[in-house]
């Protein structure tokens, strides 16, 4: 570097630091103004009015990680608000049927709900993009899109139609490909395969010549054991171990191409949310944000531990899907997505944002995470 460019570099660095300091000062100032504004706006902030909310969930009561997470949100909200807002958590079926969580919160029968957006794809086809799509983005990429890539405004716009406010509040991380009693070596092996596979992944399986079965979780073990189904996906090693699939399946395949980083959501009734004073709204948002990190980290830590238990305690064979099979499933997945996008104008709008961000972030991952993972 020449003397001149070195000098320029020093000047621009100086400017950068100076501007940065100014920007920080400005942020602090805005912060003060914002607080003052909120205090005047939130006139009921010190009214002492108490709020008692109900939370319905798609999970069985106290279901590991995700069900436990719902109780944590309730505990944190109560703790942070000093008891001004309390939330009583109901497992699926306790107050509303698990898959009617969306309607229950939309109608105001409960103020909060917890689940994953692809459960509501029947009502809003574009909802799938806010949870997970086959060969889509992983957890950190999904979070980047939602928080910093245009995902949140679209998600809020979609849910506002249903009188709901969505919050990112967890992620399963990359799931497993599932438990099989027959090997998958070529695409031919999917022909006639009966597999429990929900959502868009199920549609891909059908395109490949298989049958997507939607058994409830409680029947999966028996169905797989008795040969009613040939295979099932569930979540990852921790939950799969608790289901006992390693005792009855021959092969455990990875990766979960159909769910590379499933986002979990908390939904809040829009009217109930807007009725809250500002500081309680901030507490709800903050509890969801806190749960996002807790949930993804819990999955990551326990999946490792339980994958080892599966390997130690069973004779199940660990397998990876062959590359040719993945390439073919990726093509079929794109067909399923194209059909979805063609069926719904809002899905087209969401997919435009999703796919543009996905392309960019994967290019970055190719220069960073991917190279790093290849080293370890
Ligand atoms: Ca799954």
PDB file of N, CA and C in Angstrom, residues 251-333:
ATOM      1  N   UNK A 251     -33.480 -48.721   9.358  1.00  0.00           N
ATOM      2  CA  UNK A 251     -32.588 -47.661   8.864  1.00  0.00           C
ATOM      3  C   UNK A 251     -33.046 -46.279   9.349  1.00  0.00           C
ATOM      4  N   UNK A 252     -32.052 -45.459   9.701  1.00  0.00           N
ATOM      5  CA  UNK A 252     -32.333 -44.076  10.110  1.00  0.00           C
ATOM      6  C   UNK A 252     -31.612 -43.177   9.107  1.00  0.00           C
ATOM      7  N   UNK A 253     -32.415 -42.528   8.248  1.00  0.00           N
ATOM      8  CA  UNK A 253     -31.826 -41.741   7.159  1.00  0.00           C
ATOM      9  C   UNK A 253     -31.680 -40.257   7.519  1.00  0.00           C
ATOM     10  N   UNK A 254     -30.658 -39.662   6.916  1.00  0.00           N
ATOM     11  CA  UNK A 254     -30.475 -38.214   7.018  1.00  0.00           C
ATOM     12  C   UNK A 254     -30.061 -37.701   5.642  1.00  0.00           C
ATOM     13  N   UNK A 255     -30.201 -36.408   5.355  1.00  0.00           N
ATOM     14  CA  UNK A 255     -30.763 -35.385   6.235  1.00  0.00           C
ATOM     15  C   UNK A 255     -32.263 -35.217   6.000  1.00  0.00           C
ATOM     16  N   UNK A 256     -32.873 -34.357   6.841  1.00  0.00           N
ATOM     17  CA  UNK A 256     -34.297 -34.038   6.664  1.00  0.00           C
ATOM     18  C   UNK A 256     -34.443 -32.997   5.568  1.00  0.00           C
ATOM     19  N   UNK A 257     -34.295 -33.437   4.331  1.00  0.00           N
ATOM     20  CA  UNK A 257     -34.381 -32.533   3.170  1.00  0.00           C
ATOM     21  C   UNK A 257     -35.713 -31.782   3.140  1.00  0.00           C
ATOM     22  N   UNK A 258     -36.743 -32.394   3.725  1.00  0.00           N
ATOM     23  CA  UNK A 258     -38.084 -31.805   3.681  1.00  0.00           C
ATOM     24  C   UNK A 258     -38.279 -30.738   4.750  1.00  0.00           C
ATOM     25  N   UNK A 259     -37.432 -30.762   5.806  1.00  0.00           N
ATOM     26  CA  UNK A 259     -37.541 -29.760   6.882  1.00  0.00           C
ATOM     27  C   UNK A 259     -36.131 -29.341   7.338  1.00  0.00           C
ATOM     28  N   UNK A 260     -35.490 -28.484   6.550  1.00  0.00           N
ATOM     29  CA  UNK A 260     -34.091 -28.132   6.876  1.00  0.00           C
ATOM     30  C   UNK A 260     -33.926 -27.167   8.046  1.00  0.00           C
ATOM     31  N   UNK A 261     -35.005 -26.573   8.525  1.00  0.00           N
ATOM     32  CA  UNK A 261     -34.866 -25.642   9.669  1.00  0.00           C
ATOM     33  C   UNK A 261     -36.226 -25.071   9.997  1.00  0.00           C
ATOM     34  N   UNK A 262     -37.074 -25.901  10.596  1.00  0.00           N
ATOM     35  CA  UNK A 262     -38.476 -25.520  10.776  1.00  0.00           C
ATOM     36  C   UNK A 262     -38.664 -24.462  11.860  1.00  0.00           C
ATOM     37  N   UNK A 263     -39.216 -23.342  11.435  1.00  0.00           N
ATOM     38  CA  UNK A 263     -39.485 -22.222  12.349  1.00  0.00           C
ATOM     39  C   UNK A 263     -40.744 -22.532  13.158  1.00  0.00           C
ATOM     40  N   UNK A 264     -40.680 -22.282  14.447  1.00  0.00           N
ATOM     41  CA  UNK A 264     -41.855 -22.427  15.308  1.00  0.00           C
ATOM     42  C   UNK A 264     -42.361 -21.025  15.628  1.00  0.00           C
ATOM     43  N   UNK A 265     -43.650 -20.925  15.814  1.00  0.00           N
ATOM     44  CA  UNK A 265     -44.227 -19.588  15.957  1.00  0.00           C
ATOM     45  C   UNK A 265     -45.105 -19.467  17.200  1.00  0.00           C
ATOM     46  N   UNK A 266     -45.176 -18.230  17.689  1.00  0.00           N
ATOM     47  CA  UNK A 266     -46.202 -17.880  18.663  1.00  0.00           C
ATOM     48  C   UNK A 266     -47.125 -16.904  17.958  1.00  0.00           C
ATOM     49  N   UNK A 267     -48.420 -17.140  18.085  1.00  0.00           N
ATOM     50  CA  UNK A 267     -49.370 -16.205  17.486  1.00  0.00           C
ATOM     51  C   UNK A 267     -50.162 -15.538  18.602  1.00  0.00           C
ATOM     52  N   UNK A 268     -50.445 -14.257  18.387  1.00  0.00           N
ATOM     53  CA  UNK A 268     -51.187 -13.497  19.396  1.00  0.00           C
ATOM     54  C   UNK A 268     -52.392 -12.863  18.707  1.00  0.00           C
ATOM     55  N   UNK A 269     -53.532 -12.915  19.363  1.00  0.00           N
ATOM     56  CA  UNK A 269     -54.732 -12.264  18.849  1.00  0.00           C
ATOM     57  C   UNK A 269     -54.429 -10.764  18.729  1.00  0.00           C
ATOM     58  N   UNK A 270     -54.649 -10.212  17.534  1.00  0.00           N
ATOM     59  CA  UNK A 270     -54.238  -8.837  17.245  1.00  0.00           C
ATOM     60  C   UNK A 270     -54.914  -7.833  18.185  1.00  0.00           C
ATOM     61  N   UNK A 271     -56.193  -8.035  18.426  1.00  0.00           N
ATOM     62  CA  UNK A 271     -56.914  -7.092  19.280  1.00  0.00           C
ATOM     63  C   UNK A 271     -56.386  -7.153  20.708  1.00  0.00           C
ATOM     64  N   UNK A 272     -56.151  -8.385  21.183  1.00  0.00           N
ATOM     65  CA  UNK A 272     -55.634  -8.546  22.551  1.00  0.00           C
ATOM     66  C   UNK A 272     -54.248  -7.904  22.665  1.00  0.00           C
ATOM     67  N   UNK A 273     -53.438  -8.067  21.613  1.00  0.00           N
ATOM     68  CA  UNK A 273     -52.085  -7.498  21.622  1.00  0.00           C
ATOM     69  C   UNK A 273     -52.148  -5.974  21.649  1.00  0.00           C
ATOM     70  N   UNK A 274     -53.023  -5.417  20.819  1.00  0.00           N
ATOM     71  CA  UNK A 274     -53.124  -3.953  20.739  1.00  0.00           C
ATOM     72  C   UNK A 274     -53.738  -3.352  21.997  1.00  0.00           C
ATOM     73  N   UNK A 275     -54.466  -4.159  22.744  1.00  0.00           N
ATOM     74  CA  UNK A 275     -55.042  -3.679  24.012  1.00  0.00           C
ATOM     75  C   UNK A 275     -54.000  -3.581  25.128  1.00  0.00           C
ATOM     76  N   UNK A 276     -52.869  -4.255  24.935  1.00  0.00           N
ATOM     77  CA  UNK A 276     -51.843  -4.244  25.992  1.00  0.00           C
ATOM     78  C   UNK A 276     -51.116  -2.911  26.021  1.00  0.00           C
ATOM     79  N   UNK A 277     -50.697  -2.447  27.210  1.00  0.00           N
ATOM     80  CA  UNK A 277     -49.806  -1.285  27.243  1.00  0.00           C
ATOM     81  C   UNK A 277     -48.471  -1.655  26.576  1.00  0.00           C
ATOM     82  N   UNK A 278     -47.772  -0.625  26.101  1.00  0.00           N
ATOM     83  CA  UNK A 278     -46.561  -0.848  25.306  1.00  0.00           C
ATOM     84  C   UNK A 278     -45.543  -1.740  26.003  1.00  0.00           C
ATOM     85  N   UNK A 279     -45.367  -1.566  27.292  1.00  0.00           N
ATOM     86  CA  UNK A 279     -44.303  -2.330  27.957  1.00  0.00           C
ATOM     87  C   UNK A 279     -44.666  -3.814  27.996  1.00  0.00           C
ATOM     88  N   UNK A 280     -45.964  -4.143  28.077  1.00  0.00           N
ATOM     89  CA  UNK A 280     -46.348  -5.559  28.063  1.00  0.00           C
ATOM     90  C   UNK A 280     -46.219  -6.133  26.647  1.00  0.00           C
ATOM     91  N   UNK A 281     -46.489  -5.313  25.635  1.00  0.00           N
ATOM     92  CA  UNK A 281     -46.259  -5.763  24.252  1.00  0.00           C
ATOM     93  C   UNK A 281     -44.780  -6.100  24.070  1.00  0.00           C
ATOM     94  N   UNK A 282     -43.922  -5.235  24.605  1.00  0.00           N
ATOM     95  CA  UNK A 282     -42.473  -5.461  24.480  1.00  0.00           C
ATOM     96  C   UNK A 282     -42.065  -6.731  25.220  1.00  0.00           C
ATOM     97  N   UNK A 283     -42.701  -7.001  26.339  1.00  0.00           N
ATOM     98  CA  UNK A 283     -42.389  -8.205  27.121  1.00  0.00           C
ATOM     99  C   UNK A 283     -42.792  -9.472  26.357  1.00  0.00           C
ATOM    100  N   UNK A 284     -43.947  -9.442  25.699  1.00  0.00           N
ATOM    101  CA  UNK A 284     -44.387 -10.594  24.889  1.00  0.00           C
ATOM    102  C   UNK A 284     -43.377 -10.840  23.768  1.00  0.00           C
ATOM    103  N   UNK A 285     -43.007  -9.764  23.068  1.00  0.00           N
ATOM    104  CA  UNK A 285     -42.056  -9.893  21.952  1.00  0.00           C
ATOM    105  C   UNK A 285     -40.714 -10.405  22.452  1.00  0.00           C
ATOM    106  N   UNK A 286     -40.301  -9.906  23.597  1.00  0.00           N
ATOM    107  CA  UNK A 286     -39.006 -10.279  24.154  1.00  0.00           C
ATOM    108  C   UNK A 286     -38.986 -11.748  24.595  1.00  0.00           C
ATOM    109  N   UNK A 287     -40.089 -12.215  25.162  1.00  0.00           N
ATOM    110  CA  UNK A 287     -40.161 -13.624  25.598  1.00  0.00           C
ATOM    111  C   UNK A 287     -40.078 -14.557  24.377  1.00  0.00           C
ATOM    112  N   UNK A 288     -40.721 -14.164  23.286  1.00  0.00           N
ATOM    113  CA  UNK A 288     -40.670 -14.983  22.059  1.00  0.00           C
ATOM    114  C   UNK A 288     -39.248 -15.024  21.506  1.00  0.00           C
ATOM    115  N   UNK A 289     -38.603 -13.868  21.526  1.00  0.00           N
ATOM    116  CA  UNK A 289     -37.229 -13.779  21.033  1.00  0.00           C
ATOM    117  C   UNK A 289     -36.302 -14.661  21.871  1.00  0.00           C
ATOM    118  N   UNK A 290     -36.509 -14.623  23.188  1.00  0.00           N
ATOM    119  CA  UNK A 290     -35.691 -15.425  24.102  1.00  0.00           C
ATOM    120  C   UNK A 290     -35.918 -16.919  23.852  1.00  0.00           C
ATOM    121  N   UNK A 291     -37.156 -17.280  23.571  1.00  0.00           N
ATOM    122  CA  UNK A 291     -37.466 -18.690  23.340  1.00  0.00           C
ATOM    123  C   UNK A 291     -36.826 -19.199  22.049  1.00  0.00           C
ATOM    124  N   UNK A 292     -36.684 -18.319  21.069  1.00  0.00           N
ATOM    125  CA  UNK A 292     -36.084 -18.734  19.798  1.00  0.00           C
ATOM    126  C   UNK A 292     -34.694 -19.324  20.032  1.00  0.00           C
ATOM    127  N   UNK A 293     -33.897 -18.604  20.786  1.00  0.00           N
ATOM    128  CA  UNK A 293     -32.531 -19.068  21.058  1.00  0.00           C
ATOM    129  C   UNK A 293     -32.537 -20.298  21.960  1.00  0.00           C
ATOM    130  N   UNK A 294     -33.389 -20.275  22.980  1.00  0.00           N
ATOM    131  CA  UNK A 294     -33.461 -21.402  23.930  1.00  0.00           C
ATOM    132  C   UNK A 294     -33.831 -22.691  23.187  1.00  0.00           C
ATOM    133  N   UNK A 295     -34.832 -22.591  22.326  1.00  0.00           N
ATOM    134  CA  UNK A 295     -35.381 -23.762  21.645  1.00  0.00           C
ATOM    135  C   UNK A 295     -34.372 -24.366  20.663  1.00  0.00           C
ATOM    136  N   UNK A 296     -33.808 -23.532  19.809  1.00  0.00           N
ATOM    137  CA  UNK A 296     -32.853 -24.050  18.822  1.00  0.00           C
ATOM    138  C   UNK A 296     -31.640 -24.670  19.524  1.00  0.00           C
ATOM    139  N   UNK A 297     -31.179 -24.021  20.586  1.00  0.00           N
ATOM    140  CA  UNK A 297     -30.016 -24.531  21.319  1.00  0.00           C
ATOM    141  C   UNK A 297     -30.340 -25.832  22.038  1.00  0.00           C
ATOM    142  N   UNK A 298     -31.570 -25.948  22.548  1.00  0.00           N
ATOM    143  CA  UNK A 298     -31.969 -27.172  23.250  1.00  0.00           C
ATOM    144  C   UNK A 298     -32.017 -28.344  22.249  1.00  0.00           C
ATOM    145  N   UNK A 299     -32.602 -28.097  21.095  1.00  0.00           N
ATOM    146  CA  UNK A 299     -32.627 -29.136  20.059  1.00  0.00           C
ATOM    147  C   UNK A 299     -31.205 -29.580  19.709  1.00  0.00           C
ATOM    148  N   UNK A 300     -30.342 -28.597  19.489  1.00  0.00           N
ATOM    149  CA  UNK A 300     -28.973 -28.895  19.057  1.00  0.00           C
ATOM    150  C   UNK A 300     -28.240 -29.737  20.107  1.00  0.00           C
ATOM    151  N   UNK A 301     -28.376 -29.351  21.369  1.00  0.00           N
ATOM    152  CA  UNK A 301     -27.674 -30.059  22.443  1.00  0.00           C
ATOM    153  C   UNK A 301     -28.238 -31.467  22.635  1.00  0.00           C
ATOM    154  N   UNK A 302     -29.536 -31.595  22.658  1.00  0.00           N
ATOM    155  CA  UNK A 302     -30.139 -32.902  22.956  1.00  0.00           C
ATOM    156  C   UNK A 302     -30.061 -33.859  21.770  1.00  0.00           C
ATOM    157  N   UNK A 303     -30.162 -33.345  20.544  1.00  0.00           N
ATOM    158  CA  UNK A 303     -30.081 -34.230  19.384  1.00  0.00           C
ATOM    159  C   UNK A 303     -28.745 -34.962  19.348  1.00  0.00           C
ATOM    160  N   UNK A 304     -27.699 -34.255  19.677  1.00  0.00           N
ATOM    161  CA  UNK A 304     -26.383 -34.880  19.696  1.00  0.00           C
ATOM    162  C   UNK A 304     -26.338 -36.002  20.730  1.00  0.00           C
ATOM    163  N   UNK A 305     -26.825 -35.671  21.926  1.00  0.00           N
ATOM    164  CA  UNK A 305     -26.822 -36.641  23.037  1.00  0.00           C
ATOM    165  C   UNK A 305     -27.652 -37.890  22.681  1.00  0.00           C
ATOM    166  N   UNK A 306     -28.814 -37.667  22.094  1.00  0.00           N
ATOM    167  CA  UNK A 306     -29.723 -38.793  21.826  1.00  0.00           C
ATOM    168  C   UNK A 306     -29.367 -39.566  20.560  1.00  0.00           C
ATOM    169  N   UNK A 307     -28.660 -38.938  19.637  1.00  0.00           N
ATOM    170  CA  UNK A 307     -28.173 -39.691  18.476  1.00  0.00           C
ATOM    171  C   UNK A 307     -27.179 -40.740  18.972  1.00  0.00           C
ATOM    172  N   UNK A 308     -26.361 -40.337  19.929  1.00  0.00           N
ATOM    173  CA  UNK A 308     -25.406 -41.294  20.508  1.00  0.00           C
ATOM    174  C   UNK A 308     -26.126 -42.426  21.227  1.00  0.00           C
ATOM    175  N   UNK A 309     -27.201 -42.101  21.928  1.00  0.00           N
ATOM    176  CA  UNK A 309     -27.965 -43.145  22.636  1.00  0.00           C
ATOM    177  C   UNK A 309     -28.573 -44.135  21.630  1.00  0.00           C
ATOM    178  N   UNK A 310     -29.106 -43.601  20.528  1.00  0.00           N
ATOM    179  CA  UNK A 310     -29.707 -44.466  19.498  1.00  0.00           C
ATOM    180  C   UNK A 310     -28.642 -45.426  18.960  1.00  0.00           C
ATOM    181  N   UNK A 311     -27.467 -44.886  18.702  1.00  0.00           N
ATOM    182  CA  UNK A 311     -26.381 -45.716  18.151  1.00  0.00           C
ATOM    183  C   UNK A 311     -25.939 -46.773  19.152  1.00  0.00           C
ATOM    184  N   UNK A 312     -25.870 -46.383  20.429  1.00  0.00           N
ATOM    185  CA  UNK A 312     -25.391 -47.320  21.466  1.00  0.00           C
ATOM    186  C   UNK A 312     -26.428 -48.375  21.823  1.00  0.00           C
ATOM    187  N   UNK A 313     -27.691 -47.998  21.801  1.00  0.00           N
ATOM    188  CA  UNK A 313     -28.732 -48.893  22.341  1.00  0.00           C
ATOM    189  C   UNK A 313     -29.489 -49.695  21.290  1.00  0.00           C
ATOM    190  N   UNK A 314     -29.165 -49.517  20.007  1.00  0.00           N
ATOM    191  CA  UNK A 314     -29.909 -50.266  18.987  1.00  0.00           C
ATOM    192  C   UNK A 314     -28.994 -50.697  17.848  1.00  0.00           C
ATOM    193  N   UNK A 315     -29.530 -51.534  16.979  1.00  0.00           N
ATOM    194  CA  UNK A 315     -28.768 -52.000  15.816  1.00  0.00           C
ATOM    195  C   UNK A 315     -29.148 -51.237  14.563  1.00  0.00           C
ATOM    196  N   UNK A 316     -29.870 -50.142  14.740  1.00  0.00           N
ATOM    197  CA  UNK A 316     -30.329 -49.387  13.573  1.00  0.00           C
ATOM    198  C   UNK A 316     -29.123 -48.903  12.752  1.00  0.00           C
ATOM    199  N   UNK A 317     -29.275 -48.982  11.433  1.00  0.00           N
ATOM    200  CA  UNK A 317     -28.181 -48.541  10.546  1.00  0.00           C
ATOM    201  C   UNK A 317     -28.383 -47.092  10.148  1.00  0.00           C
ATOM    202  N   UNK A 318     -27.345 -46.284  10.345  1.00  0.00           N
ATOM    203  CA  UNK A 318     -27.420 -44.875   9.947  1.00  0.00           C
ATOM    204  C   UNK A 318     -27.126 -44.789   8.448  1.00  0.00           C
ATOM    205  N   UNK A 319     -27.966 -44.118   7.714  1.00  0.00           N
ATOM    206  CA  UNK A 319     -27.787 -43.983   6.264  1.00  0.00           C
ATOM    207  C   UNK A 319     -27.965 -42.532   5.830  1.00  0.00           C
ATOM    208  N   UNK A 320     -27.284 -42.194   4.715  1.00  0.00           N
ATOM    209  CA  UNK A 320     -27.539 -40.896   4.074  1.00  0.00           C
ATOM    210  C   UNK A 320     -28.231 -41.186   2.753  1.00  0.00           C
ATOM    211  N   UNK A 321     -29.156 -40.329   2.351  1.00  0.00           N
ATOM    212  CA  UNK A 321     -29.799 -40.528   1.047  1.00  0.00           C
ATOM    213  C   UNK A 321     -28.740 -40.360  -0.043  1.00  0.00           C
ATOM    214  N   UNK A 322     -28.773 -41.235  -1.077  1.00  0.00           N
ATOM    215  CA  UNK A 322     -27.808 -41.075  -2.183  1.00  0.00           C
ATOM    216  C   UNK A 322     -27.996 -39.727  -2.879  1.00  0.00           C
ATOM    217  N   UNK A 323     -26.901 -39.190  -3.408  1.00  0.00           N
ATOM    218  CA  UNK A 323     -26.943 -37.868  -4.046  1.00  0.00           C
ATOM    219  C   UNK A 323     -27.946 -37.820  -5.206  1.00  0.00           C
ATOM    220  N   UNK A 324     -28.010 -38.895  -6.001  1.00  0.00           N
ATOM    221  CA  UNK A 324     -28.926 -38.917  -7.163  1.00  0.00           C
ATOM    222  C   UNK A 324     -30.376 -38.771  -6.672  1.00  0.00           C
ATOM    223  N   UNK A 325     -30.679 -39.415  -5.544  1.00  0.00           N
ATOM    224  CA  UNK A 325     -32.034 -39.346  -4.980  1.00  0.00           C
ATOM    225  C   UNK A 325     -32.325 -37.915  -4.515  1.00  0.00           C
ATOM    226  N   UNK A 326     -31.342 -37.296  -3.859  1.00  0.00           N
ATOM    227  CA  UNK A 326     -31.524 -35.914  -3.394  1.00  0.00           C
ATOM    228  C   UNK A 326     -31.722 -34.963  -4.578  1.00  0.00           C
ATOM    229  N   UNK A 327     -30.944 -35.176  -5.643  1.00  0.00           N
ATOM    230  CA  UNK A 327     -31.060 -34.303  -6.826  1.00  0.00           C
ATOM    231  C   UNK A 327     -32.455 -34.403  -7.430  1.00  0.00           C
ATOM    232  N   UNK A 328     -32.957 -35.625  -7.478  1.00  0.00           N
ATOM    233  CA  UNK A 328     -34.270 -35.854  -8.075  1.00  0.00           C
ATOM    234  C   UNK A 328     -35.376 -35.275  -7.183  1.00  0.00           C
ATOM    235  N   UNK A 329     -35.253 -35.488  -5.883  1.00  0.00           N
ATOM    236  CA  UNK A 329     -36.266 -34.954  -4.956  1.00  0.00           C
ATOM    237  C   UNK A 329     -36.271 -33.422  -4.966  1.00  0.00           C
ATOM    238  N   UNK A 330     -35.096 -32.858  -5.184  1.00  0.00           N
ATOM    239  CA  UNK A 330     -35.008 -31.388  -5.258  1.00  0.00           C
ATOM    240  C   UNK A 330     -35.805 -30.865  -6.466  1.00  0.00           C
ATOM    241  N   UNK A 331     -35.701 -31.573  -7.587  1.00  0.00           N
ATOM    242  CA  UNK A 331     -36.449 -31.180  -8.801  1.00  0.00           C
ATOM    243  C   UNK A 331     -37.957 -31.292  -8.533  1.00  0.00           C
ATOM    244  N   UNK A 332     -38.361 -32.388  -7.914  1.00  0.00           N
ATOM    245  CA  UNK A 332     -39.786 -32.578  -7.615  1.00  0.00           C
ATOM    246  C   UNK A 332     -40.276 -31.537  -6.610  1.00  0.00           C
ATOM    247  N   UNK A 333     -39.421 -31.181  -5.651  1.00  0.00           N
ATOM    248  CA  UNK A 333     -39.784 -30.163  -4.654  1.00  0.00           C
ATOM    249  C   UNK A 333     -40.045 -28.828  -5.332  1.00  0.00           C
TER     250      UNK A 333
END
